[in-house]
mmCIF file of C-alpha atoms in Angstrom:
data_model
loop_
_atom_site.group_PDB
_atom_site.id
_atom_site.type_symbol
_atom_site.label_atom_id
_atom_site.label_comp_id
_atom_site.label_asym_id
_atom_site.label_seq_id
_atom_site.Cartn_x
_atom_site.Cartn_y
_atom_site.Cartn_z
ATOM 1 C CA UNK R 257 0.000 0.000 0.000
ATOM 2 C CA UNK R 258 1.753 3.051 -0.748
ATOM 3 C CA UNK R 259 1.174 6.118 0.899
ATOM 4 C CA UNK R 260 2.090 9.784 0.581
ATOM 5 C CA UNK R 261 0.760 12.407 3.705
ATOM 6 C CA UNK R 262 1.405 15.546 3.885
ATOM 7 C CA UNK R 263 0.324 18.578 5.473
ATOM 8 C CA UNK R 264 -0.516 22.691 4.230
ATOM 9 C CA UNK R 265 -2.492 25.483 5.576
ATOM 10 C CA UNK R 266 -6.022 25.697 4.983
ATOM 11 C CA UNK R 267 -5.502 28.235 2.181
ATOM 12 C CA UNK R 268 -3.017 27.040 0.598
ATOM 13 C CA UNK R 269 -4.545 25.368 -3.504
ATOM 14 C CA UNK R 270 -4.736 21.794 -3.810
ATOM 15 C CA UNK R 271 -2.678 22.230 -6.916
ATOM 16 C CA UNK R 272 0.781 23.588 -5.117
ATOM 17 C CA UNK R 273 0.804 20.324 -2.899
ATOM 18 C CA UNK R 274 0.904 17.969 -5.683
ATOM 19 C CA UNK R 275 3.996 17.472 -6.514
ATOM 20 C CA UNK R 276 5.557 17.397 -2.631
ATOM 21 C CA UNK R 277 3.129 14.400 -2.381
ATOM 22 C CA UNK R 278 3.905 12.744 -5.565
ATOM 23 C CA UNK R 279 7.103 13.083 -5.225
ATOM 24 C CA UNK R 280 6.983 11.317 -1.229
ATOM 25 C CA UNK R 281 5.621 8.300 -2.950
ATOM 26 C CA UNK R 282 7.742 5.503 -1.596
ATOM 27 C CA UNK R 283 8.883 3.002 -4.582
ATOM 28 C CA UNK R 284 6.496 -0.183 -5.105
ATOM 29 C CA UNK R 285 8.129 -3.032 -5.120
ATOM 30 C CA UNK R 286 7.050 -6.285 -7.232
ATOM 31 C CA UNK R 287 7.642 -9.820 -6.975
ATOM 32 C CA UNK R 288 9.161 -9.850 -10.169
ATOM 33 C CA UNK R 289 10.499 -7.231 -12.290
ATOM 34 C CA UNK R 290 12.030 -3.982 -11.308
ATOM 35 C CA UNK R 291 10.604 -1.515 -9.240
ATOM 36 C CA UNK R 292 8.228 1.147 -10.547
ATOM 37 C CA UNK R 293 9.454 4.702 -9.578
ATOM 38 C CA UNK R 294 6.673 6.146 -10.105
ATOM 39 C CA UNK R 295 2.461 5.650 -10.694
ATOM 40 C CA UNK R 296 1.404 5.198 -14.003
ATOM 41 C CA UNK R 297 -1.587 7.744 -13.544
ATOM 42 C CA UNK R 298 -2.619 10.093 -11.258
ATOM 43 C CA UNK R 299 -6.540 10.664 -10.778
ATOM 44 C CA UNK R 300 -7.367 13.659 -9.597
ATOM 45 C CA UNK R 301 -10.945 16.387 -8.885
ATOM 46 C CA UNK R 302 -11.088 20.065 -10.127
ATOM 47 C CA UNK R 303 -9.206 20.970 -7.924
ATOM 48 C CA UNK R 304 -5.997 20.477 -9.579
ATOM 49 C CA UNK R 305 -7.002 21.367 -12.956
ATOM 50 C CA UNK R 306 -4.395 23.768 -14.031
ATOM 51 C CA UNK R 307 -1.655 23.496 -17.016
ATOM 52 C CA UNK R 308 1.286 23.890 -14.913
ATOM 53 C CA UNK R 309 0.133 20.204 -12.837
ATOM 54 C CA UNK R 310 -0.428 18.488 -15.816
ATOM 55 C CA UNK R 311 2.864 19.473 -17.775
ATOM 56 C CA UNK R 312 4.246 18.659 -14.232
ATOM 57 C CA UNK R 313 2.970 14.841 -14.367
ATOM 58 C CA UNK R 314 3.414 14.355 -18.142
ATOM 59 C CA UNK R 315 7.230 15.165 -17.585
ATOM 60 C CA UNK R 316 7.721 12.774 -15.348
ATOM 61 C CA UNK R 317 5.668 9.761 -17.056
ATOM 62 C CA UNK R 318 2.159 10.084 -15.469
ATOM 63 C CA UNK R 319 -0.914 10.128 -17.268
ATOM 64 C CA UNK R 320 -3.345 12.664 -15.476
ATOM 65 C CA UNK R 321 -6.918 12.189 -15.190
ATOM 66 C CA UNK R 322 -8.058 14.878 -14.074
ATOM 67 C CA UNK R 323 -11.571 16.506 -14.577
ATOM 68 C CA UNK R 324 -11.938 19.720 -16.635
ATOM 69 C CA UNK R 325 -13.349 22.509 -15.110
ATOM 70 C CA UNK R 326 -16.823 23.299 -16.711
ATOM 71 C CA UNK R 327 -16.629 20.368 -19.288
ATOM 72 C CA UNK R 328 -16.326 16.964 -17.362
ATOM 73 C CA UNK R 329 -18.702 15.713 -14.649
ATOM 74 C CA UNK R 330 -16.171 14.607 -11.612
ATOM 75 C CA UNK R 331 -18.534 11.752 -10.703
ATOM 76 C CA UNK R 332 -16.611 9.417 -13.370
ATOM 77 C CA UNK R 333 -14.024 9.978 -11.053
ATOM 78 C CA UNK R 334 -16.307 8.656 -8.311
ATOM 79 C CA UNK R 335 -14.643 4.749 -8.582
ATOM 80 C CA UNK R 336 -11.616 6.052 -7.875
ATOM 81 C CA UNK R 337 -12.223 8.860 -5.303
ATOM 82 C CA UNK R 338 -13.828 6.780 -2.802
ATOM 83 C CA UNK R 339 -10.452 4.985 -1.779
ATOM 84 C CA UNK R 340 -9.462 8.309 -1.037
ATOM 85 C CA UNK R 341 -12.508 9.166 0.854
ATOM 86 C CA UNK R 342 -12.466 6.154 2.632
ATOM 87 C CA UNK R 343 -9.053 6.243 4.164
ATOM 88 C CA UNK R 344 -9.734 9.699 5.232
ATOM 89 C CA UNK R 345 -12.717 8.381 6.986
ATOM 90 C CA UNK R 346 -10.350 6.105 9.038
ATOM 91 C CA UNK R 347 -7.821 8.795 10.145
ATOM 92 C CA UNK R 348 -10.417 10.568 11.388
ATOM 93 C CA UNK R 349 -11.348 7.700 13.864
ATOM 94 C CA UNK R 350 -8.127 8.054 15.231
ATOM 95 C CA UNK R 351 -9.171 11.126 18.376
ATOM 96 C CA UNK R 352 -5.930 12.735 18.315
ATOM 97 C CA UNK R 353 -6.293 13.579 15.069
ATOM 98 C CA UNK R 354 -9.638 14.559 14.752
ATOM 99 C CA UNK R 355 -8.788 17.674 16.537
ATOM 100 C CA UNK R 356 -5.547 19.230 16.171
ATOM 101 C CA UNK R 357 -3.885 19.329 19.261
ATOM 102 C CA UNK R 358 -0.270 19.562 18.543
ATOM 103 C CA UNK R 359 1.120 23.301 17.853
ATOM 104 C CA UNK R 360 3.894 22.304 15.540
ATOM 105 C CA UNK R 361 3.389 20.693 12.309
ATOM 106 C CA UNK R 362 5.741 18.145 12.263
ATOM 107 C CA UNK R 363 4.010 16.365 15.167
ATOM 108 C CA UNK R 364 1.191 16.451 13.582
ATOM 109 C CA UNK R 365 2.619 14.878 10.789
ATOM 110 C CA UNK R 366 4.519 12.191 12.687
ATOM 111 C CA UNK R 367 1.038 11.379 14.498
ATOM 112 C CA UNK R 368 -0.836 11.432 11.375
ATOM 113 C CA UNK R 369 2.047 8.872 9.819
ATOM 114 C CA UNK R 370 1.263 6.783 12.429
ATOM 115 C CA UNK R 371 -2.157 6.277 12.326
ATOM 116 C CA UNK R 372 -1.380 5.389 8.371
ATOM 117 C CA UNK R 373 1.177 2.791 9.368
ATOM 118 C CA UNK R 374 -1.420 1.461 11.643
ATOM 119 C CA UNK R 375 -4.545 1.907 9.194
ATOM 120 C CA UNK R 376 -2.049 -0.094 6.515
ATOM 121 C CA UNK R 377 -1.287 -2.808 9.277
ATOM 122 C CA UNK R 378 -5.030 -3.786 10.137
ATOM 123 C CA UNK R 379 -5.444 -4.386 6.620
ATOM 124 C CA UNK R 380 -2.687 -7.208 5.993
ATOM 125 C CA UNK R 381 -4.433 -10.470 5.556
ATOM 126 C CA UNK R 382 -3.958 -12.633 8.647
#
């Protein structure tokens, strides 16, 4: 399962934290072959529909799918979205971080890491 987190202020654009978390992508390793570096494509909501993303990913080897701004619905993004949603949905079962209590950012982020770890943990098949 890999996993990117990061953390912004609340007005900072979706679009300027892209790359920091595609670029924290861990490498996914394979039983056979080499590694991949990198995800093949990158779905992604309105939010991040701007050229300078998109040039971004295609440099690097990602297809974006991301939905146009007043031309695409963002539902047929719905399939893929809801992984997204869902995971969110368990960090915010974890209390601590369901409030911010920590003043500094990088506590937050190590606590936030390790509810991840542990969300990623419970769902190894026993």
């Amino acid at each position: 399962m890999p996993i990117s987190l990061g953390i912004s202020a609340a007005n900072t654009h979706d679009s300027q934290a892209l790359q920091p978390l595609v670029q924290g992508i861990p490498p996914i390793r394979s039983r056979r072959g080499p590694r991949l570096r990198r995800p093949a494509k990158l779905h992604a909501d309105k939010g991040y529909d701007y050229p300078h993303p998109r040039r971004w990913l295609r440099t690097r080897g990602i297809t974006p799918r991301i939905a146009r701004r007043g031309i695409e619905n963002s539902t047929h993004l719905g399939r893929h979205r809801w992984v997204v949603e869902r995971t969110i949905a368990w960090l915010t079962g974890c209390r601590r971080l369901h409030r911010r209590y920590e003043r500094k950012p990088d506590h937050f982020l190590a606590f936030t890491a390790i509810a991840a770890a542990l969300i990623c943990y419970r769902r190894l098949p026993k």
